[in-house]
Short mmCIF file of N, CA and C and ligand atoms in Angstrom, two decimals:
data_model
loop_
_atom_site.label_atom_id
_atom_site.label_comp_id
_atom_site.label_asym_id
_atom_site.label_seq_id
_atom_site.Cartn_x
_atom_site.Cartn_y
_atom_site.Cartn_z
N MET A 9 3.49 -9.97 14.47
CA MET A 9 4.22 -8.75 14.85
C MET A 9 3.49 -7.55 14.28
N ASP A 10 3.29 -6.49 15.11
CA ASP A 10 2.67 -5.30 14.53
C ASP A 10 3.17 -4.00 15.15
N ARG A 11 2.90 -2.95 14.43
CA ARG A 11 3.27 -1.59 14.83
C ARG A 11 2.14 -0.67 14.42
N VAL A 12 2.02 0.46 15.09
CA VAL A 12 1.05 1.46 14.67
C VAL A 12 1.82 2.63 14.06
N ILE A 13 1.43 3.01 12.86
CA ILE A 13 2.06 4.15 12.19
C ILE A 13 0.99 5.17 11.93
N ASN A 14 1.10 6.31 12.59
CA ASN A 14 0.08 7.33 12.43
C ASN A 14 -1.24 6.71 12.90
N LYS A 15 -2.21 6.50 11.99
CA LYS A 15 -3.48 5.90 12.41
C LYS A 15 -3.65 4.49 11.88
N THR A 16 -2.59 3.91 11.32
CA THR A 16 -2.71 2.62 10.62
C THR A 16 -1.94 1.53 11.36
N LYS A 17 -2.58 0.36 11.48
CA LYS A 17 -1.88 -0.80 12.03
C LYS A 17 -1.13 -1.50 10.90
N LEU A 18 0.16 -1.73 11.12
CA LEU A 18 1.00 -2.46 10.16
C LEU A 18 1.36 -3.80 10.78
N SER A 19 0.95 -4.90 10.15
CA SER A 19 1.22 -6.22 10.73
C SER A 19 1.96 -7.11 9.76
N LEU A 20 2.73 -8.02 10.34
CA LEU A 20 3.40 -9.08 9.58
C LEU A 20 2.81 -10.40 10.04
N LEU A 21 2.44 -11.26 9.11
CA LEU A 21 2.08 -12.60 9.52
C LEU A 21 2.53 -13.61 8.49
N GLN A 22 2.68 -14.85 8.95
CA GLN A 22 3.04 -15.92 8.03
C GLN A 22 1.77 -16.61 7.58
N GLY A 23 1.61 -16.83 6.26
CA GLY A 23 0.41 -17.52 5.80
C GLY A 23 0.21 -17.38 4.31
N ASP A 24 -1.02 -17.71 3.92
CA ASP A 24 -1.44 -17.75 2.51
C ASP A 24 -2.31 -16.52 2.25
N ILE A 25 -1.86 -15.64 1.38
CA ILE A 25 -2.57 -14.37 1.17
C ILE A 25 -3.96 -14.59 0.58
N THR A 26 -4.18 -15.71 -0.10
CA THR A 26 -5.50 -15.93 -0.71
C THR A 26 -6.58 -16.10 0.35
N ARG A 27 -6.20 -16.34 1.60
CA ARG A 27 -7.18 -16.54 2.67
C ARG A 27 -7.46 -15.28 3.47
N GLN A 28 -6.82 -14.19 3.10
CA GLN A 28 -6.98 -12.94 3.85
C GLN A 28 -8.33 -12.29 3.58
N SER A 29 -8.87 -11.64 4.60
CA SER A 29 -10.17 -10.98 4.43
C SER A 29 -10.05 -9.46 4.46
N THR A 30 -8.88 -8.93 4.19
CA THR A 30 -8.76 -7.48 4.02
C THR A 30 -9.56 -7.05 2.78
N ASP A 31 -9.85 -5.76 2.67
CA ASP A 31 -10.64 -5.26 1.54
C ASP A 31 -9.98 -5.64 0.21
N ALA A 32 -8.67 -5.60 0.16
CA ALA A 32 -7.95 -6.01 -1.05
C ALA A 32 -6.74 -6.85 -0.66
N ILE A 33 -6.36 -7.76 -1.56
CA ILE A 33 -5.04 -8.39 -1.48
C ILE A 33 -4.28 -7.95 -2.73
N VAL A 34 -2.97 -7.82 -2.59
CA VAL A 34 -2.13 -7.40 -3.71
C VAL A 34 -1.54 -8.64 -4.36
N ASN A 35 -1.57 -8.65 -5.68
CA ASN A 35 -0.99 -9.73 -6.47
C ASN A 35 0.35 -9.28 -7.05
N ALA A 36 1.38 -10.09 -6.83
CA ALA A 36 2.67 -9.88 -7.50
C ALA A 36 2.55 -10.46 -8.90
N ALA A 37 1.99 -9.67 -9.81
CA ALA A 37 1.66 -10.13 -11.16
C ALA A 37 2.86 -9.95 -12.08
N ASN A 38 2.68 -10.28 -13.35
CA ASN A 38 3.65 -9.87 -14.36
C ASN A 38 2.92 -8.97 -15.36
N SER A 39 3.67 -8.32 -16.24
CA SER A 39 3.10 -7.27 -17.07
C SER A 39 1.97 -7.73 -17.98
N SER A 40 1.91 -9.03 -18.26
CA SER A 40 0.85 -9.53 -19.15
C SER A 40 -0.50 -9.56 -18.44
N LEU A 41 -0.50 -9.59 -17.12
CA LEU A 41 -1.71 -9.76 -16.29
C LEU A 41 -2.49 -11.03 -16.64
N MET A 42 -1.80 -12.00 -17.22
CA MET A 42 -2.49 -13.22 -17.64
C MET A 42 -2.29 -14.37 -16.65
N GLY A 43 -1.83 -14.08 -15.47
CA GLY A 43 -1.61 -15.12 -14.47
C GLY A 43 -0.22 -15.71 -14.64
N GLY A 44 0.14 -16.60 -13.75
CA GLY A 44 1.48 -17.18 -13.79
C GLY A 44 1.65 -18.13 -12.63
N GLY A 45 2.88 -18.26 -12.17
CA GLY A 45 3.14 -19.16 -11.04
C GLY A 45 3.09 -18.40 -9.73
N GLY A 46 3.57 -19.03 -8.69
CA GLY A 46 3.71 -18.37 -7.39
C GLY A 46 2.39 -17.82 -6.87
N VAL A 47 2.47 -16.66 -6.26
CA VAL A 47 1.29 -16.07 -5.63
C VAL A 47 0.25 -15.69 -6.69
N ASP A 48 0.69 -15.33 -7.87
CA ASP A 48 -0.20 -14.97 -8.98
C ASP A 48 -1.11 -16.15 -9.33
N GLY A 49 -0.52 -17.31 -9.52
CA GLY A 49 -1.29 -18.51 -9.82
C GLY A 49 -2.25 -18.85 -8.69
N ALA A 50 -1.76 -18.73 -7.46
CA ALA A 50 -2.59 -19.07 -6.29
C ALA A 50 -3.81 -18.15 -6.22
N ILE A 51 -3.63 -16.87 -6.51
CA ILE A 51 -4.75 -15.91 -6.44
C ILE A 51 -5.77 -16.21 -7.53
N HIS A 52 -5.33 -16.47 -8.75
CA HIS A 52 -6.28 -16.77 -9.83
C HIS A 52 -7.01 -18.09 -9.57
N ARG A 53 -6.29 -19.08 -9.04
CA ARG A 53 -6.95 -20.37 -8.74
C ARG A 53 -8.03 -20.19 -7.68
N ALA A 54 -7.68 -19.44 -6.62
CA ALA A 54 -8.63 -19.30 -5.51
C ALA A 54 -9.76 -18.33 -5.85
N GLY A 55 -9.49 -17.35 -6.68
CA GLY A 55 -10.49 -16.31 -6.96
C GLY A 55 -11.39 -16.62 -8.13
N GLY A 56 -10.97 -17.55 -8.99
CA GLY A 56 -11.80 -17.93 -10.13
C GLY A 56 -11.66 -17.01 -11.32
N PRO A 57 -12.41 -17.33 -12.41
CA PRO A 57 -12.20 -16.71 -13.72
C PRO A 57 -12.57 -15.23 -13.82
N ALA A 58 -13.36 -14.72 -12.89
CA ALA A 58 -13.78 -13.31 -12.98
C ALA A 58 -12.57 -12.37 -12.91
N ILE A 59 -11.53 -12.79 -12.20
CA ILE A 59 -10.34 -11.93 -12.06
C ILE A 59 -9.63 -11.81 -13.41
N LEU A 60 -9.42 -12.95 -14.08
CA LEU A 60 -8.73 -12.94 -15.37
C LEU A 60 -9.55 -12.19 -16.42
N GLU A 61 -10.88 -12.33 -16.36
CA GLU A 61 -11.74 -11.58 -17.29
C GLU A 61 -11.47 -10.08 -17.19
N GLU A 62 -11.42 -9.59 -15.96
CA GLU A 62 -11.19 -8.15 -15.77
C GLU A 62 -9.78 -7.75 -16.16
N CYS A 63 -8.82 -8.65 -15.90
CA CYS A 63 -7.43 -8.37 -16.31
C CYS A 63 -7.36 -8.22 -17.83
N LYS A 64 -8.06 -9.10 -18.55
CA LYS A 64 -8.05 -9.03 -20.02
C LYS A 64 -8.64 -7.71 -20.49
N GLN A 65 -9.71 -7.26 -19.86
CA GLN A 65 -10.31 -5.97 -20.24
C GLN A 65 -9.32 -4.83 -20.01
N ILE A 66 -8.61 -4.89 -18.91
CA ILE A 66 -7.64 -3.83 -18.60
C ILE A 66 -6.54 -3.81 -19.66
N VAL A 67 -6.03 -5.00 -20.01
CA VAL A 67 -4.95 -5.07 -20.99
C VAL A 67 -5.43 -4.59 -22.36
N SER A 68 -6.68 -4.89 -22.69
CA SER A 68 -7.18 -4.43 -24.00
C SER A 68 -7.32 -2.90 -24.00
N ARG A 69 -7.49 -2.32 -22.84
CA ARG A 69 -7.62 -0.86 -22.73
C ARG A 69 -6.26 -0.17 -22.66
N ILE A 70 -5.36 -0.66 -21.82
CA ILE A 70 -4.10 0.09 -21.56
C ILE A 70 -2.85 -0.65 -22.02
N GLY A 71 -3.02 -1.89 -22.49
CA GLY A 71 -1.84 -2.68 -22.86
C GLY A 71 -1.19 -3.30 -21.63
N ARG A 72 0.04 -3.76 -21.80
CA ARG A 72 0.74 -4.41 -20.69
C ARG A 72 0.93 -3.43 -19.54
N LEU A 73 0.90 -3.96 -18.32
CA LEU A 73 1.07 -3.10 -17.14
C LEU A 73 2.56 -2.88 -16.88
N PRO A 74 3.01 -1.62 -16.93
CA PRO A 74 4.44 -1.38 -16.71
C PRO A 74 4.89 -1.77 -15.29
N THR A 75 6.13 -2.15 -15.16
CA THR A 75 6.70 -2.43 -13.85
C THR A 75 6.54 -1.21 -12.95
N GLY A 76 6.14 -1.46 -11.71
CA GLY A 76 5.97 -0.36 -10.75
C GLY A 76 4.60 0.27 -10.74
N GLU A 77 3.69 -0.18 -11.66
CA GLU A 77 2.33 0.35 -11.69
C GLU A 77 1.37 -0.66 -11.06
N ALA A 78 0.11 -0.22 -10.81
CA ALA A 78 -0.87 -1.09 -10.18
C ALA A 78 -2.27 -0.81 -10.74
N VAL A 79 -3.07 -1.88 -10.84
CA VAL A 79 -4.49 -1.76 -11.24
C VAL A 79 -5.31 -2.64 -10.31
N ILE A 80 -6.63 -2.39 -10.29
CA ILE A 80 -7.51 -3.12 -9.37
C ILE A 80 -8.60 -3.88 -10.13
N THR A 81 -8.90 -5.08 -9.67
CA THR A 81 -10.02 -5.87 -10.21
C THR A 81 -10.86 -6.38 -9.04
N THR A 82 -11.92 -7.07 -9.41
CA THR A 82 -12.71 -7.82 -8.44
C THR A 82 -11.82 -8.87 -7.74
N GLY A 83 -12.26 -9.30 -6.58
CA GLY A 83 -11.63 -10.43 -5.92
C GLY A 83 -12.29 -11.76 -6.28
N GLY A 84 -13.31 -11.71 -7.14
CA GLY A 84 -13.98 -12.96 -7.53
C GLY A 84 -14.48 -13.72 -6.30
N ASN A 85 -14.09 -14.98 -6.20
CA ASN A 85 -14.54 -15.82 -5.08
C ASN A 85 -13.71 -15.67 -3.81
N LEU A 86 -12.76 -14.77 -3.82
CA LEU A 86 -11.93 -14.58 -2.62
C LEU A 86 -12.72 -13.89 -1.51
N LYS A 87 -12.23 -14.04 -0.28
CA LYS A 87 -12.81 -13.26 0.82
C LYS A 87 -12.56 -11.78 0.60
N ALA A 88 -11.38 -11.44 0.10
CA ALA A 88 -11.07 -10.04 -0.22
C ALA A 88 -11.92 -9.63 -1.42
N ARG A 89 -12.55 -8.46 -1.34
CA ARG A 89 -13.45 -8.05 -2.43
C ARG A 89 -12.68 -7.59 -3.67
N HIS A 90 -11.40 -7.24 -3.49
CA HIS A 90 -10.62 -6.73 -4.62
C HIS A 90 -9.23 -7.37 -4.65
N VAL A 91 -8.69 -7.43 -5.87
CA VAL A 91 -7.27 -7.76 -6.04
C VAL A 91 -6.61 -6.56 -6.69
N ILE A 92 -5.53 -6.10 -6.12
CA ILE A 92 -4.71 -5.05 -6.73
C ILE A 92 -3.51 -5.75 -7.36
N HIS A 93 -3.39 -5.62 -8.68
CA HIS A 93 -2.31 -6.28 -9.41
C HIS A 93 -1.19 -5.28 -9.62
N THR A 94 -0.01 -5.65 -9.18
CA THR A 94 1.14 -4.77 -9.42
C THR A 94 2.27 -5.62 -9.98
N VAL A 95 3.23 -4.97 -10.61
CA VAL A 95 4.37 -5.68 -11.21
C VAL A 95 5.64 -5.17 -10.56
N GLY A 96 6.29 -6.05 -9.81
CA GLY A 96 7.59 -5.71 -9.23
C GLY A 96 8.69 -5.92 -10.26
N PRO A 97 9.89 -5.43 -9.96
CA PRO A 97 11.00 -5.59 -10.89
C PRO A 97 11.62 -7.00 -10.82
N VAL A 98 12.15 -7.43 -11.96
CA VAL A 98 13.01 -8.61 -11.98
C VAL A 98 14.38 -8.15 -11.47
N TRP A 99 15.00 -8.94 -10.59
CA TRP A 99 16.32 -8.59 -10.04
C TRP A 99 17.41 -8.82 -11.09
N HIS A 100 18.14 -7.75 -11.42
CA HIS A 100 19.26 -7.87 -12.37
C HIS A 100 20.57 -7.47 -11.71
N GLY A 101 20.65 -7.56 -10.39
CA GLY A 101 21.88 -7.22 -9.69
C GLY A 101 21.77 -5.95 -8.86
N GLY A 102 20.72 -5.20 -9.02
CA GLY A 102 20.46 -4.05 -8.15
C GLY A 102 20.82 -2.70 -8.73
N HIS A 103 21.40 -2.69 -9.93
CA HIS A 103 21.81 -1.40 -10.51
C HIS A 103 20.96 -1.03 -11.72
N SER A 104 19.78 -1.63 -11.81
CA SER A 104 18.87 -1.33 -12.93
C SER A 104 17.58 -0.69 -12.43
N GLY A 105 17.71 0.07 -11.34
CA GLY A 105 16.53 0.76 -10.81
C GLY A 105 15.61 -0.14 -10.00
N GLU A 106 16.09 -1.33 -9.59
CA GLU A 106 15.21 -2.27 -8.90
C GLU A 106 14.59 -1.70 -7.62
N PRO A 107 15.38 -1.04 -6.73
CA PRO A 107 14.76 -0.54 -5.50
C PRO A 107 13.67 0.49 -5.77
N GLU A 108 13.89 1.39 -6.73
CA GLU A 108 12.90 2.43 -7.04
C GLU A 108 11.64 1.79 -7.61
N LEU A 109 11.82 0.78 -8.48
CA LEU A 109 10.65 0.13 -9.09
C LEU A 109 9.88 -0.68 -8.05
N LEU A 110 10.59 -1.32 -7.14
CA LEU A 110 9.90 -2.08 -6.09
C LEU A 110 9.12 -1.12 -5.18
N ALA A 111 9.75 -0.01 -4.81
CA ALA A 111 9.06 0.99 -3.98
C ALA A 111 7.82 1.50 -4.70
N SER A 112 7.94 1.73 -5.99
CA SER A 112 6.81 2.22 -6.77
C SER A 112 5.66 1.21 -6.77
N ALA A 113 5.97 -0.07 -6.87
CA ALA A 113 4.93 -1.10 -6.86
C ALA A 113 4.11 -1.03 -5.57
N TYR A 114 4.81 -0.87 -4.44
CA TYR A 114 4.09 -0.76 -3.15
C TYR A 114 3.29 0.54 -3.08
N ARG A 115 3.93 1.65 -3.48
CA ARG A 115 3.26 2.96 -3.39
C ARG A 115 2.02 3.03 -4.27
N GLN A 116 2.15 2.58 -5.51
CA GLN A 116 1.01 2.65 -6.44
C GLN A 116 -0.12 1.73 -5.96
N SER A 117 0.21 0.59 -5.38
CA SER A 117 -0.83 -0.30 -4.85
C SER A 117 -1.59 0.39 -3.72
N LEU A 118 -0.87 1.04 -2.83
CA LEU A 118 -1.52 1.75 -1.72
C LEU A 118 -2.37 2.91 -2.25
N ARG A 119 -1.85 3.58 -3.27
CA ARG A 119 -2.59 4.71 -3.85
C ARG A 119 -3.92 4.23 -4.47
N VAL A 120 -3.87 3.14 -5.21
CA VAL A 120 -5.10 2.58 -5.80
C VAL A 120 -6.09 2.21 -4.71
N ALA A 121 -5.61 1.60 -3.63
CA ALA A 121 -6.49 1.23 -2.52
C ALA A 121 -7.16 2.46 -1.93
N MET A 122 -6.38 3.49 -1.72
CA MET A 122 -6.92 4.73 -1.14
C MET A 122 -7.93 5.38 -2.06
N GLU A 123 -7.61 5.41 -3.35
CA GLU A 123 -8.52 6.03 -4.32
C GLU A 123 -9.87 5.33 -4.33
N ARG A 124 -9.88 4.02 -4.06
CA ARG A 124 -11.13 3.26 -4.01
C ARG A 124 -11.80 3.35 -2.64
N GLY A 125 -11.17 4.05 -1.70
CA GLY A 125 -11.75 4.18 -0.37
C GLY A 125 -11.63 2.92 0.47
N LEU A 126 -10.68 2.03 0.11
CA LEU A 126 -10.50 0.80 0.88
C LEU A 126 -9.82 1.10 2.20
N LYS A 127 -10.07 0.24 3.19
CA LYS A 127 -9.55 0.45 4.54
C LYS A 127 -8.44 -0.51 4.91
N SER A 128 -8.34 -1.65 4.22
CA SER A 128 -7.33 -2.64 4.60
C SER A 128 -6.79 -3.36 3.37
N VAL A 129 -5.49 -3.59 3.38
CA VAL A 129 -4.79 -4.17 2.23
C VAL A 129 -3.75 -5.18 2.73
N SER A 130 -3.65 -6.31 2.05
CA SER A 130 -2.59 -7.29 2.34
C SER A 130 -1.61 -7.37 1.17
N PHE A 131 -0.33 -7.42 1.48
CA PHE A 131 0.73 -7.56 0.47
C PHE A 131 1.45 -8.88 0.62
N PRO A 132 1.86 -9.51 -0.48
CA PRO A 132 2.85 -10.58 -0.42
C PRO A 132 4.24 -9.94 -0.51
N SER A 133 5.26 -10.76 -0.48
CA SER A 133 6.62 -10.26 -0.65
C SER A 133 6.91 -10.15 -2.15
N ILE A 134 6.62 -8.97 -2.70
CA ILE A 134 6.70 -8.76 -4.15
C ILE A 134 8.14 -8.93 -4.63
N SER A 135 8.30 -9.63 -5.74
CA SER A 135 9.56 -9.81 -6.48
C SER A 135 10.56 -10.80 -5.88
N THR A 136 10.27 -11.36 -4.70
CA THR A 136 11.30 -12.20 -4.06
C THR A 136 11.18 -13.69 -4.41
N GLY A 137 10.23 -14.04 -5.27
CA GLY A 137 10.12 -15.43 -5.72
C GLY A 137 10.79 -15.58 -7.07
N ALA A 138 9.99 -15.81 -8.09
CA ALA A 138 10.51 -16.01 -9.45
C ALA A 138 11.33 -14.82 -9.94
N PHE A 139 11.04 -13.62 -9.45
CA PHE A 139 11.74 -12.43 -9.93
C PHE A 139 13.11 -12.22 -9.27
N GLY A 140 13.43 -13.04 -8.25
CA GLY A 140 14.80 -13.15 -7.76
C GLY A 140 15.36 -12.02 -6.91
N TYR A 141 14.49 -11.13 -6.44
CA TYR A 141 14.98 -10.01 -5.61
C TYR A 141 15.38 -10.57 -4.24
N PRO A 142 16.59 -10.32 -3.76
CA PRO A 142 16.99 -10.86 -2.46
C PRO A 142 16.04 -10.39 -1.35
N ALA A 143 15.54 -11.35 -0.56
CA ALA A 143 14.47 -11.05 0.39
C ALA A 143 14.86 -9.98 1.40
N ARG A 144 16.11 -10.02 1.88
CA ARG A 144 16.52 -9.06 2.89
C ARG A 144 16.45 -7.63 2.34
N LEU A 145 16.92 -7.46 1.12
CA LEU A 145 16.89 -6.13 0.50
C LEU A 145 15.46 -5.70 0.18
N ALA A 146 14.68 -6.66 -0.31
CA ALA A 146 13.28 -6.35 -0.66
C ALA A 146 12.48 -5.97 0.58
N ALA A 147 12.74 -6.66 1.69
CA ALA A 147 11.97 -6.39 2.92
C ALA A 147 12.19 -4.95 3.38
N THR A 148 13.43 -4.50 3.31
CA THR A 148 13.72 -3.13 3.75
C THR A 148 13.03 -2.11 2.85
N VAL A 149 13.11 -2.31 1.54
CA VAL A 149 12.43 -1.39 0.61
C VAL A 149 10.92 -1.41 0.85
N ALA A 150 10.36 -2.61 0.97
CA ALA A 150 8.91 -2.75 1.14
C ALA A 150 8.44 -2.02 2.40
N LEU A 151 9.11 -2.30 3.51
CA LEU A 151 8.67 -1.73 4.78
C LEU A 151 8.92 -0.23 4.83
N GLU A 152 10.08 0.22 4.37
CA GLU A 152 10.36 1.67 4.36
C GLU A 152 9.32 2.41 3.52
N THR A 153 8.98 1.84 2.39
CA THR A 153 8.04 2.50 1.48
C THR A 153 6.64 2.59 2.10
N VAL A 154 6.19 1.49 2.68
CA VAL A 154 4.86 1.48 3.29
C VAL A 154 4.83 2.41 4.50
N ILE A 155 5.86 2.38 5.31
CA ILE A 155 5.90 3.25 6.50
C ILE A 155 5.88 4.72 6.08
N ALA A 156 6.68 5.06 5.07
CA ALA A 156 6.71 6.46 4.61
C ALA A 156 5.34 6.89 4.09
N PHE A 157 4.70 6.00 3.34
CA PHE A 157 3.36 6.29 2.81
C PHE A 157 2.38 6.55 3.96
N LEU A 158 2.43 5.70 4.98
CA LEU A 158 1.47 5.81 6.08
C LEU A 158 1.74 7.03 6.96
N HIS A 159 2.94 7.55 6.90
CA HIS A 159 3.21 8.81 7.60
C HIS A 159 2.53 9.98 6.91
N GLN A 160 2.28 9.84 5.60
CA GLN A 160 1.67 10.94 4.84
C GLN A 160 0.17 10.81 4.70
N GLU A 161 -0.33 9.57 4.68
CA GLU A 161 -1.75 9.32 4.40
C GLU A 161 -2.32 8.53 5.55
N GLU A 162 -3.47 8.96 6.08
CA GLU A 162 -3.98 8.25 7.25
C GLU A 162 -5.34 7.60 7.03
N SER A 163 -5.77 7.41 5.79
CA SER A 163 -7.12 6.85 5.61
C SER A 163 -7.17 5.32 5.70
N LEU A 164 -6.03 4.65 5.57
CA LEU A 164 -6.03 3.19 5.69
C LEU A 164 -6.00 2.78 7.16
N GLU A 165 -6.77 1.74 7.49
CA GLU A 165 -6.79 1.27 8.88
C GLU A 165 -5.76 0.17 9.11
N GLU A 166 -5.54 -0.65 8.10
CA GLU A 166 -4.63 -1.79 8.31
C GLU A 166 -3.88 -2.17 7.04
N VAL A 167 -2.60 -2.36 7.16
CA VAL A 167 -1.78 -2.92 6.09
C VAL A 167 -1.09 -4.16 6.64
N VAL A 168 -1.24 -5.28 5.93
CA VAL A 168 -0.71 -6.56 6.40
C VAL A 168 0.28 -7.10 5.37
N PHE A 169 1.43 -7.56 5.82
CA PHE A 169 2.33 -8.34 4.96
C PHE A 169 2.09 -9.81 5.28
N VAL A 170 1.69 -10.58 4.28
CA VAL A 170 1.44 -12.00 4.47
C VAL A 170 2.58 -12.76 3.82
N LEU A 171 3.47 -13.27 4.66
CA LEU A 171 4.69 -13.93 4.17
C LEU A 171 4.47 -15.44 4.18
N PHE A 172 4.75 -16.04 3.05
CA PHE A 172 4.34 -17.43 2.80
C PHE A 172 5.13 -18.43 3.63
N ASP A 173 6.42 -18.22 3.78
CA ASP A 173 7.25 -19.20 4.48
C ASP A 173 7.93 -18.54 5.67
N ASP A 174 8.39 -19.40 6.59
CA ASP A 174 8.95 -18.88 7.84
C ASP A 174 10.19 -18.03 7.58
N ALA A 175 11.06 -18.44 6.64
CA ALA A 175 12.30 -17.68 6.39
C ALA A 175 11.96 -16.25 5.95
N THR A 176 10.97 -16.12 5.07
CA THR A 176 10.60 -14.78 4.59
C THR A 176 9.97 -13.98 5.73
N TYR A 177 9.13 -14.64 6.53
CA TYR A 177 8.56 -13.95 7.69
C TYR A 177 9.66 -13.42 8.61
N GLN A 178 10.64 -14.28 8.91
CA GLN A 178 11.73 -13.86 9.82
C GLN A 178 12.52 -12.69 9.22
N THR A 179 12.72 -12.73 7.92
CA THR A 179 13.46 -11.65 7.25
C THR A 179 12.72 -10.32 7.39
N TYR A 180 11.40 -10.34 7.17
CA TYR A 180 10.61 -9.11 7.30
C TYR A 180 10.54 -8.66 8.77
N ALA A 181 10.44 -9.62 9.69
CA ALA A 181 10.36 -9.26 11.11
C ALA A 181 11.66 -8.57 11.55
N GLN A 182 12.79 -9.10 11.11
CA GLN A 182 14.08 -8.47 11.45
C GLN A 182 14.18 -7.08 10.86
N ALA A 183 13.74 -6.94 9.62
CA ALA A 183 13.81 -5.63 8.96
C ALA A 183 12.92 -4.62 9.68
N LEU A 184 11.73 -5.06 10.07
CA LEU A 184 10.81 -4.14 10.76
C LEU A 184 11.36 -3.76 12.13
N GLU A 185 11.93 -4.73 12.82
CA GLU A 185 12.54 -4.44 14.13
C GLU A 185 13.69 -3.43 13.97
N GLY A 186 14.44 -3.55 12.88
CA GLY A 186 15.51 -2.60 12.61
C GLY A 186 14.99 -1.20 12.32
N LEU A 187 13.87 -1.11 11.61
CA LEU A 187 13.33 0.20 11.23
C LEU A 187 12.55 0.84 12.36
N LEU A 188 11.76 0.02 13.08
CA LEU A 188 10.91 0.52 14.17
C LEU A 188 11.08 -0.39 15.37
N PRO A 189 12.15 -0.21 16.15
CA PRO A 189 12.39 -1.10 17.29
C PRO A 189 11.20 -1.05 18.25
N ASN A 190 10.89 -2.22 18.81
CA ASN A 190 9.80 -2.29 19.80
C ASN A 190 10.36 -1.87 21.15
N THR A 191 10.04 -0.66 21.54
CA THR A 191 10.60 -0.14 22.77
C THR A 191 9.74 -0.50 23.98
N GLY A 192 8.67 -1.31 23.72
CA GLY A 192 7.77 -1.71 24.80
C GLY A 192 6.91 -0.54 25.19
P1 ADP U 18 7.55 -12.57 -8.04
O1 ADP U 18 7.41 -13.02 -9.48
O2 ADP U 18 7.11 -11.13 -7.84
O3 ADP U 18 8.90 -12.86 -7.48
P2 ADP U 18 6.36 -14.93 -6.71
O4 ADP U 18 4.91 -15.27 -6.64
O5 ADP U 18 7.26 -15.83 -7.48
O6 ADP U 18 6.42 -13.40 -7.25
O7 ADP U 18 6.94 -14.81 -5.24
C1 ADP U 18 6.68 -13.73 -4.39
C2 ADP U 18 6.51 -14.24 -2.98
O8 ADP U 18 5.18 -14.74 -2.82
C3 ADP U 18 7.45 -15.38 -2.58
O9 ADP U 18 7.96 -15.10 -1.28
C4 ADP U 18 6.50 -16.59 -2.53
O10 ADP U 18 6.94 -17.53 -1.56
C5 ADP U 18 5.23 -15.93 -2.06
N1 ADP U 18 3.98 -16.67 -2.24
C6 ADP U 18 3.69 -17.71 -3.06
N2 ADP U 18 2.41 -18.10 -2.87
C7 ADP U 18 1.87 -17.31 -1.90
C8 ADP U 18 0.62 -17.22 -1.22
N3 ADP U 18 -0.40 -18.05 -1.52
N4 ADP U 18 0.46 -16.27 -0.25
C9 ADP U 18 1.47 -15.42 0.05
N5 ADP U 18 2.66 -15.45 -0.53
C10 ADP U 18 2.87 -16.38 -1.49
#
């Protein structure tokens, strides 16, 4: 499923983000940047030790990465030349600033990509795995945030959401159809 926003193609697909060949893939990391389970583990396994090496250097420089912020490293052995590591919020019921922090994670990731002059970025569904953010709510925040960003900035050519399982893909597809109906 795709839409054009301003000059950027926004696509949803079901699959494994570690196989994407966009200029960068985004990692749903945790503040330690030391790897973990879920998509974080998959990215470090597929990309090899060069990614963790750079993460360690970043942490020694700036400390733990705050929720809602993003940093960039090499993609190591991945097809994507870069990994943008961001930290989404842990879901605590929705009244602890979760939507704002999730929006910030997407916005800061896009900003880092733009600052590096990258043209294409892939996102996973940040926070909806171990961090427990309800997928339907997260999908709306994710898509609204990316769409708003692309209305303001036109240097990116493609933004892709790579949803791991069919249920998450369907959730994002419904949310996108609600936000930008396909009028043919
Ligand atoms: P978080 O801690 O931010 O919740 P998780 O990695 O636990 O991050 O889950 C975020 C989403 O990433 C979930 O929908 C999960 O199914 C998905 N995911 C796991 N592995 C991959 C992968 N290889 N490619 C894309 N998405 C993945």
